[in-house]
Coordinates of C-alpha atoms in Angstrom, one line a residue:
Chain A
M1 CA -24.8 -74.9 -67.7
E2 CA -27.9 -75.0 -69.8
L3 CA -30.3 -72.7 -68.0
Y4 CA -33.4 -73.3 -70.0
S5 CA -34.7 -76.3 -72.1
G6 CA -33.5 -76.8 -75.7
H7 CA -36.3 -75.0 -77.5
I8 CA -36.2 -72.0 -75.2
N9 CA -32.4 -71.7 -75.5
R10 CA -32.5 -71.9 -79.3
L11 CA -35.2 -69.1 -79.4
I12 CA -33.2 -66.9 -77.0
E13 CA -30.1 -67.4 -79.2
E14 CA -32.0 -66.5 -82.3
L15 CA -33.5 -63.4 -80.7
A16 CA -30.2 -62.2 -79.1
A17 CA -28.6 -62.3 -82.6
L18 CA -30.9 -59.5 -83.7
P19 CA -29.6 -55.9 -83.5
G20 CA -30.4 -54.0 -80.3
I21 CA -31.6 -57.1 -78.4
G22 CA -29.3 -58.1 -75.5
S23 CA -29.4 -61.4 -73.7
K24 CA -31.8 -60.1 -71.0
S25 CA -34.3 -58.7 -73.6
A26 CA -34.0 -61.9 -75.6
Q27 CA -35.0 -64.0 -72.5
R28 CA -37.9 -61.6 -71.8
L29 CA -39.0 -61.7 -75.5
A30 CA -38.7 -65.5 -75.7
F31 CA -41.0 -66.1 -72.8
H32 CA -43.4 -63.5 -74.1
L33 CA -43.5 -65.3 -77.5
I34 CA -44.1 -68.7 -75.8
N35 CA -46.9 -67.3 -73.8
M36 CA -48.6 -65.6 -76.7
P37 CA -51.8 -67.1 -78.2
Q38 CA -51.1 -69.7 -81.0
D39 CA -52.6 -67.5 -83.7
R40 CA -50.5 -64.5 -82.9
V41 CA -47.3 -66.6 -82.9
N42 CA -48.2 -68.0 -86.3
R43 CA -49.1 -64.5 -87.6
L44 CA -45.7 -63.1 -86.4
A45 CA -43.7 -66.0 -88.0
N46 CA -45.6 -65.7 -91.2
T47 CA -45.3 -61.9 -91.4
I48 CA -41.6 -62.3 -91.1
I49 CA -41.5 -64.9 -93.9
D50 CA -43.9 -63.0 -96.1
A51 CA -42.0 -59.7 -95.7
K52 CA -38.7 -61.5 -96.6
A53 CA -40.4 -63.2 -99.6
N54 CA -42.2 -60.2 -101.0
V55 CA -40.1 -57.1 -100.3
K56 CA -37.6 -56.3 -103.0
Y57 CA -35.5 -53.5 -104.3
C58 CA -37.2 -50.8 -106.4
K59 CA -35.7 -51.2 -109.9
E60 CA -35.1 -47.4 -110.0
C61 CA -34.0 -46.2 -106.6
F62 CA -33.3 -49.5 -104.8
T63 CA -35.5 -48.7 -101.8
L64 CA -37.2 -51.7 -100.3
T65 CA -40.8 -52.1 -101.6
D66 CA -43.5 -54.6 -102.5
S67 CA -43.6 -53.7 -106.2
E68 CA -41.2 -53.6 -109.1
V69 CA -41.0 -49.8 -108.9
C70 CA -41.7 -48.0 -105.7
P71 CA -44.6 -45.6 -105.4
I72 CA -42.3 -42.6 -105.4
C73 CA -40.4 -43.6 -108.5
A74 CA -43.7 -44.5 -110.2
N75 CA -45.2 -41.1 -109.4
Q76 CA -44.9 -38.9 -112.5
K77 CA -45.6 -35.7 -110.5
R78 CA -42.2 -36.1 -108.7
N79 CA -39.2 -34.4 -110.3
H80 CA -37.2 -37.3 -111.7
N81 CA -34.2 -35.1 -112.5
L82 CA -33.5 -34.4 -108.8
I83 CA -32.0 -37.4 -106.9
M84 CA -31.4 -37.4 -103.2
V85 CA -28.9 -40.1 -102.1
V86 CA -29.6 -41.7 -98.7
E87 CA -28.0 -44.5 -96.8
N88 CA -31.2 -46.6 -96.3
T89 CA -34.9 -46.8 -96.6
R90 CA -35.5 -45.4 -93.1
D91 CA -33.6 -42.2 -94.0
M92 CA -35.6 -41.9 -97.1
T93 CA -38.8 -42.2 -95.1
A94 CA -37.5 -39.5 -92.7
Y95 CA -37.4 -37.0 -95.6
E96 CA -40.7 -38.2 -97.0
K97 CA -42.3 -37.4 -93.7
T98 CA -41.4 -33.7 -94.2
G99 CA -43.7 -33.8 -97.2
K100 CA -41.7 -31.0 -98.9
Y101 CA -39.2 -32.9 -101.1
E102 CA -40.4 -33.2 -104.7
G103 CA -37.6 -35.2 -106.2
V104 CA -36.8 -38.9 -106.2
Y105 CA -34.3 -40.9 -104.1
H106 CA -31.4 -43.3 -104.5
V107 CA -30.8 -45.7 -101.6
L108 CA -27.2 -46.9 -101.1
H109 CA -28.0 -49.6 -98.5
G110 CA -25.0 -48.6 -96.4
A111 CA -22.1 -46.2 -96.3
I112 CA -18.4 -46.7 -97.0
S113 CA -16.6 -47.8 -93.9
P114 CA -13.0 -49.0 -94.0
M115 CA -13.3 -49.9 -90.4
L116 CA -16.1 -52.4 -91.1
G117 CA -14.6 -53.4 -94.5
I118 CA -17.4 -51.8 -96.5
G119 CA -16.1 -50.5 -99.8
P120 CA -17.7 -48.6 -102.7
N121 CA -18.6 -51.8 -104.4
D122 CA -20.6 -53.0 -101.3
I123 CA -23.2 -50.2 -101.7
K124 CA -25.5 -49.3 -104.6
L125 CA -23.0 -46.8 -106.1
K126 CA -22.6 -48.3 -109.6
E127 CA -26.4 -48.2 -109.8
L128 CA -26.4 -44.5 -109.0
M129 CA -23.8 -43.8 -111.8
V130 CA -26.1 -45.6 -114.3
R131 CA -29.0 -43.4 -113.4
L132 CA -26.9 -40.2 -114.0
K133 CA -26.9 -41.0 -117.8
D134 CA -30.5 -39.6 -117.9
D135 CA -31.3 -35.9 -117.7
V136 CA -30.3 -35.6 -114.0
E137 CA -30.0 -31.9 -112.9
E138 CA -28.9 -32.3 -109.3
V139 CA -27.7 -35.0 -106.9
I140 CA -28.3 -34.1 -103.2
I141 CA -26.2 -36.2 -100.9
A142 CA -28.1 -36.9 -97.7
T143 CA -25.9 -39.5 -96.1
N144 CA -25.6 -39.3 -92.3
S145 CA -23.4 -36.7 -90.6
S146 CA -21.2 -39.5 -89.3
L147 CA -17.6 -40.4 -90.3
E148 CA -18.9 -43.1 -92.7
G149 CA -21.6 -40.8 -94.0
E150 CA -19.1 -38.0 -94.7
T151 CA -16.6 -40.4 -96.3
T152 CA -19.3 -41.7 -98.6
A153 CA -20.4 -38.1 -99.5
M154 CA -16.8 -37.1 -100.4
Y155 CA -16.4 -40.3 -102.5
I156 CA -19.6 -39.8 -104.4
S157 CA -18.9 -36.2 -105.0
K158 CA -15.5 -37.0 -106.5
L159 CA -17.1 -39.8 -108.6
I160 CA -19.8 -37.5 -110.0
K161 CA -17.8 -34.3 -110.5
P162 CA -16.4 -35.3 -113.9
T163 CA -19.9 -36.0 -115.3
G164 CA -20.8 -32.3 -114.8
V165 CA -24.0 -33.0 -112.8
K166 CA -24.6 -30.5 -110.0
I167 CA -23.9 -32.1 -106.6
T168 CA -25.0 -30.7 -103.2
R169 CA -24.8 -31.9 -99.6
I170 CA -27.5 -31.3 -97.0
A171 CA -26.6 -28.7 -94.4
S172 CA -25.0 -29.7 -91.1
G173 CA -25.5 -27.5 -88.0
V174 CA -27.5 -26.9 -84.9
P175 CA -30.8 -28.8 -84.9
V176 CA -33.9 -26.6 -84.8
G177 CA -34.9 -26.1 -81.2
G178 CA -31.4 -27.1 -80.1
D179 CA -29.9 -25.3 -77.1
L180 CA -26.3 -24.3 -77.9
E181 CA -25.3 -25.2 -74.4
Y182 CA -26.0 -28.9 -74.9
I183 CA -24.6 -29.2 -78.4
D184 CA -21.2 -30.8 -79.1
E185 CA -18.3 -28.7 -80.2
V186 CA -17.9 -30.3 -83.6
T187 CA -21.5 -29.5 -84.5
L188 CA -21.1 -25.9 -83.2
L189 CA -18.0 -25.4 -85.4
R190 CA -19.8 -27.0 -88.3
A191 CA -22.7 -24.6 -87.8
L192 CA -20.3 -21.6 -87.7
E193 CA -18.5 -22.7 -90.9
G194 CA -21.8 -23.2 -92.7
R195 CA -23.3 -19.9 -91.6
V196 CA -25.5 -18.2 -94.2
E197 CA -26.1 -14.5 -94.8
L198 CA -29.5 -13.0 -93.6
Chain B
M1 CA -49.7 -41.6 -94.6
E2 CA -48.4 -45.1 -95.4
L3 CA -44.6 -44.6 -95.0
Y4 CA -43.6 -48.1 -96.1
S5 CA -45.0 -50.8 -98.3
G6 CA -47.7 -53.1 -97.0
H7 CA -45.5 -56.1 -96.1
I8 CA -42.9 -53.8 -94.3
N9 CA -45.7 -52.0 -92.4
R10 CA -47.3 -55.3 -91.3
L11 CA -43.9 -56.5 -90.1
I12 CA -43.2 -53.3 -88.2
E13 CA -46.6 -53.5 -86.5
E14 CA -46.1 -57.1 -85.4
L15 CA -42.7 -56.3 -84.0
A16 CA -43.8 -53.1 -82.2
A17 CA -46.5 -55.1 -80.4
L18 CA -43.7 -57.1 -78.6
P19 CA -42.6 -56.0 -75.1
G20 CA -39.7 -53.5 -75.0
I21 CA -39.7 -52.8 -78.7
G22 CA -40.7 -49.3 -79.6
S23 CA -41.6 -48.0 -83.1
K24 CA -38.0 -47.0 -84.0
S25 CA -36.6 -50.4 -82.9
A26 CA -39.4 -52.1 -84.8
Q27 CA -38.4 -50.3 -88.0
R28 CA -34.7 -51.1 -87.5
L29 CA -35.5 -54.8 -86.8
A30 CA -37.9 -55.1 -89.7
F31 CA -35.2 -53.9 -92.2
H32 CA -32.7 -56.1 -90.5
L33 CA -35.0 -59.1 -90.9
I34 CA -35.7 -58.3 -94.6
N35 CA -32.0 -58.0 -95.3
M36 CA -31.1 -61.3 -93.5
P37 CA -30.2 -64.3 -95.6
Q38 CA -33.2 -66.5 -96.5
D39 CA -32.1 -69.5 -94.4
R40 CA -31.7 -67.3 -91.3
V41 CA -35.1 -65.8 -91.7
N42 CA -36.7 -69.3 -92.0
R43 CA -34.7 -70.5 -89.0
L44 CA -35.9 -67.6 -86.9
A45 CA -39.5 -68.1 -87.9
N46 CA -39.4 -71.8 -87.4
T47 CA -37.6 -71.5 -84.0
I48 CA -40.5 -69.3 -82.8
I49 CA -43.1 -71.8 -84.0
D50 CA -41.2 -74.8 -82.6
A51 CA -40.7 -73.2 -79.2
K52 CA -44.4 -72.3 -79.0
A53 CA -45.4 -75.9 -80.1
N54 CA -42.9 -77.8 -77.9
V55 CA -42.5 -75.8 -74.7
K56 CA -45.1 -76.7 -72.0
Y57 CA -45.6 -76.4 -68.3
C58 CA -43.8 -78.9 -66.0
K59 CA -46.5 -81.1 -64.5
E60 CA -45.0 -80.6 -61.0
C61 CA -43.7 -77.1 -60.7
F62 CA -45.2 -75.4 -63.8
T63 CA -42.0 -74.0 -65.1
L64 CA -41.7 -73.8 -68.9
T65 CA -39.8 -76.8 -70.3
D66 CA -39.6 -79.3 -73.2
S67 CA -40.5 -82.4 -71.3
E68 CA -43.5 -83.5 -69.1
V69 CA -41.5 -83.0 -66.0
C70 CA -38.6 -80.5 -65.9
P71 CA -35.0 -81.6 -65.2
I72 CA -35.2 -80.1 -61.7
C73 CA -38.4 -81.9 -60.6
A74 CA -37.1 -85.1 -62.2
N75 CA -33.8 -84.9 -60.3
Q76 CA -34.1 -87.2 -57.2
K77 CA -31.1 -85.6 -55.6
R78 CA -33.0 -82.4 -55.0
N79 CA -35.0 -82.0 -51.8
H80 CA -38.6 -82.4 -52.9
N81 CA -39.9 -81.3 -49.5
L82 CA -38.5 -77.7 -49.9
I83 CA -40.5 -75.6 -52.4
M84 CA -39.4 -72.1 -53.5
V85 CA -42.3 -70.1 -55.0
V86 CA -41.3 -67.7 -57.8
E87 CA -43.2 -65.5 -60.2
N88 CA -41.8 -66.8 -63.4
T89 CA -39.2 -69.1 -65.1
R90 CA -36.7 -66.4 -65.4
D91 CA -36.7 -65.8 -61.6
M92 CA -36.3 -69.6 -61.1
T93 CA -33.3 -69.5 -63.4
A94 CA -31.8 -66.6 -61.4
Y95 CA -31.8 -68.8 -58.3
E96 CA -30.5 -71.8 -60.2
K97 CA -27.6 -69.8 -61.4
T98 CA -26.4 -69.4 -57.7
G99 CA -26.0 -73.2 -57.7
K100 CA -26.7 -73.3 -54.0
Y101 CA -30.4 -74.1 -53.8
E102 CA -31.1 -77.8 -53.2
G103 CA -34.9 -77.7 -53.2
V104 CA -37.5 -77.6 -56.0
Y105 CA -39.6 -74.7 -57.3
H106 CA -43.2 -73.7 -57.9
V107 CA -43.7 -71.1 -60.7
L108 CA -46.8 -68.9 -60.3
H109 CA -46.6 -67.3 -63.8
G110 CA -47.5 -63.9 -62.4
A111 CA -48.3 -62.0 -59.2
I112 CA -51.5 -60.8 -57.7
S113 CA -52.2 -57.3 -59.0
P114 CA -55.5 -55.6 -58.4
M115 CA -54.3 -52.7 -60.6
L116 CA -53.9 -55.1 -63.6
G117 CA -56.9 -57.2 -62.6
I118 CA -54.8 -60.2 -61.8
G119 CA -56.4 -62.2 -59.0
P120 CA -55.3 -65.3 -57.1
N121 CA -57.1 -67.5 -59.6
D122 CA -55.1 -66.1 -62.5
I123 CA -51.8 -67.5 -61.2
K124 CA -50.8 -71.1 -60.3
L125 CA -51.9 -70.9 -56.7
K126 CA -54.4 -73.7 -56.6
E127 CA -51.7 -75.9 -58.1
L128 CA -49.3 -74.9 -55.2
M129 CA -51.9 -75.9 -52.6
V130 CA -52.3 -79.3 -54.2
R131 CA -48.6 -79.9 -53.9
L132 CA -48.7 -79.1 -50.1
K133 CA -50.6 -82.4 -49.5
D134 CA -47.3 -84.3 -49.8
D135 CA -44.6 -84.2 -47.1
V136 CA -43.6 -80.6 -47.7
E137 CA -41.4 -79.2 -44.9
E138 CA -41.0 -75.6 -46.0
V139 CA -42.3 -73.1 -48.6
I140 CA -39.9 -70.3 -49.4
I141 CA -41.7 -67.3 -51.0
A142 CA -39.4 -65.7 -53.5
T143 CA -41.7 -63.4 -55.3
N144 CA -40.3 -60.0 -56.3
S145 CA -39.8 -57.2 -53.8
S146 CA -42.4 -55.1 -55.7
L147 CA -45.9 -54.2 -54.5
E148 CA -47.4 -57.1 -56.5
G149 CA -44.7 -59.5 -55.2
E150 CA -45.3 -58.5 -51.6
T151 CA -49.1 -58.7 -52.0
T152 CA -48.7 -62.2 -53.4
A153 CA -46.4 -63.2 -50.6
M154 CA -48.9 -62.1 -48.0
Y155 CA -51.7 -63.8 -49.7
I156 CA -49.8 -67.1 -50.0
S157 CA -48.7 -67.0 -46.4
K158 CA -52.3 -66.5 -45.2
L159 CA -53.4 -69.4 -47.4
I160 CA -50.7 -71.8 -46.2
K161 CA -50.7 -70.9 -42.5
P162 CA -53.7 -73.2 -41.6
T163 CA -52.0 -76.2 -43.1
G164 CA -49.1 -76.0 -40.6
V165 CA -46.4 -76.0 -43.3
K166 CA -43.5 -73.7 -42.5
I167 CA -43.4 -70.6 -44.6
T168 CA -40.5 -68.2 -45.1
R169 CA -39.8 -65.1 -47.3
I170 CA -36.4 -64.3 -48.8
A171 CA -34.7 -61.4 -47.1
S172 CA -35.1 -57.9 -48.4
G173 CA -32.3 -55.4 -47.8
V174 CA -29.2 -53.7 -49.2
P175 CA -27.8 -55.6 -52.2
V176 CA -24.3 -57.0 -51.8
G177 CA -21.7 -54.4 -53.0
G178 CA -24.5 -51.7 -52.7
D179 CA -23.4 -48.3 -51.6
L180 CA -25.8 -47.0 -48.9
E181 CA -25.6 -43.5 -50.4
Y182 CA -27.3 -44.6 -53.6
I183 CA -30.0 -46.9 -52.1
D184 CA -33.6 -45.8 -51.7
E185 CA -35.1 -45.1 -48.3
V186 CA -37.6 -47.9 -48.4
T187 CA -34.8 -50.4 -48.9
L188 CA -32.7 -48.8 -46.2
L189 CA -35.6 -49.1 -43.7
R190 CA -36.3 -52.7 -44.8
A191 CA -32.6 -53.5 -44.2
L192 CA -32.8 -52.0 -40.8
E193 CA -36.0 -53.9 -39.8
G194 CA -34.5 -57.1 -41.0
R195 CA -31.2 -56.7 -39.2
V196 CA -29.6 -59.9 -37.9
E197 CA -27.5 -60.4 -34.8
L198 CA -23.7 -61.1 -35.4

């Protein structure tokens, strides 16, 4: 049974295909969009098209940016011999927000996942190896602490080891302000294994 | 601090302005949109513009539809003397899904809410009164069981009473399959007040 008219149904289908938007939210969004003033609808549609057309990979680190080289890679004050490997641009931004990291990044755009059929060639790994030819001192692996993130970290570490470049992995443990009572066992064990001397 | 490039930031802002999309989901969606194939991006943007351009109010019941008169109002098998008043097109669809309602609808596009500054003139109430001039036998008020929905129901009932048309309100009570233990007190009292003889 077609519940709504053709144009509304097509809009709901398009919206429901986006990540994190279920069928109920898609209906709500569709009616919101239809009720929005014409200029705001045009602006939204054009912003989507413009972003798709103008955002590209940084030639150096492969983050998504408007320019050929992203502002971080273009900044000569950053340490270009220190590369932090992250899964995506959002993770890179999370570290940038700390304001304490002085090096540059390398964005993989994914993580190795045999479950989802994502192999080493599906992420920007070859591109990372190419960058190692320069005077890189250390590669910090900051993939997520998930199964895929850990698999990717192990894979990269094995790949880089023979080149002699120093490789490190960000620490895994109890989050700051975390109450031990509410933290899962795997994290607690990880925090124990990774304990540091005071 | 500008965390992302201009085009990405603008897209995130546009998305975060939509209902039910917070700043984290907006970021996730923005990167998803940028990574989508070009043809899917164009299709989404065009679907939004097309829906806005082609969807209009039904001349009779004011639901959102592609045609001048919606399929329900155009259907001569429906009882055009029985009008169910709902707040929006989604609520109308909820009743259509039951497949048991034989009458037509009237969509208010909102509910009276002094808190939000929405008065009787901001919803399709005058349009409902115009329809009452025909041979209408009964008006069923199916606004939500919220403060705004109840206020609107009371207002409509006072407005229609003098015309002599029969007015009813959908029942309020314990939902089917609902466990009394988990149902709020107001609903329990409402169910008690509305008890029917067996």
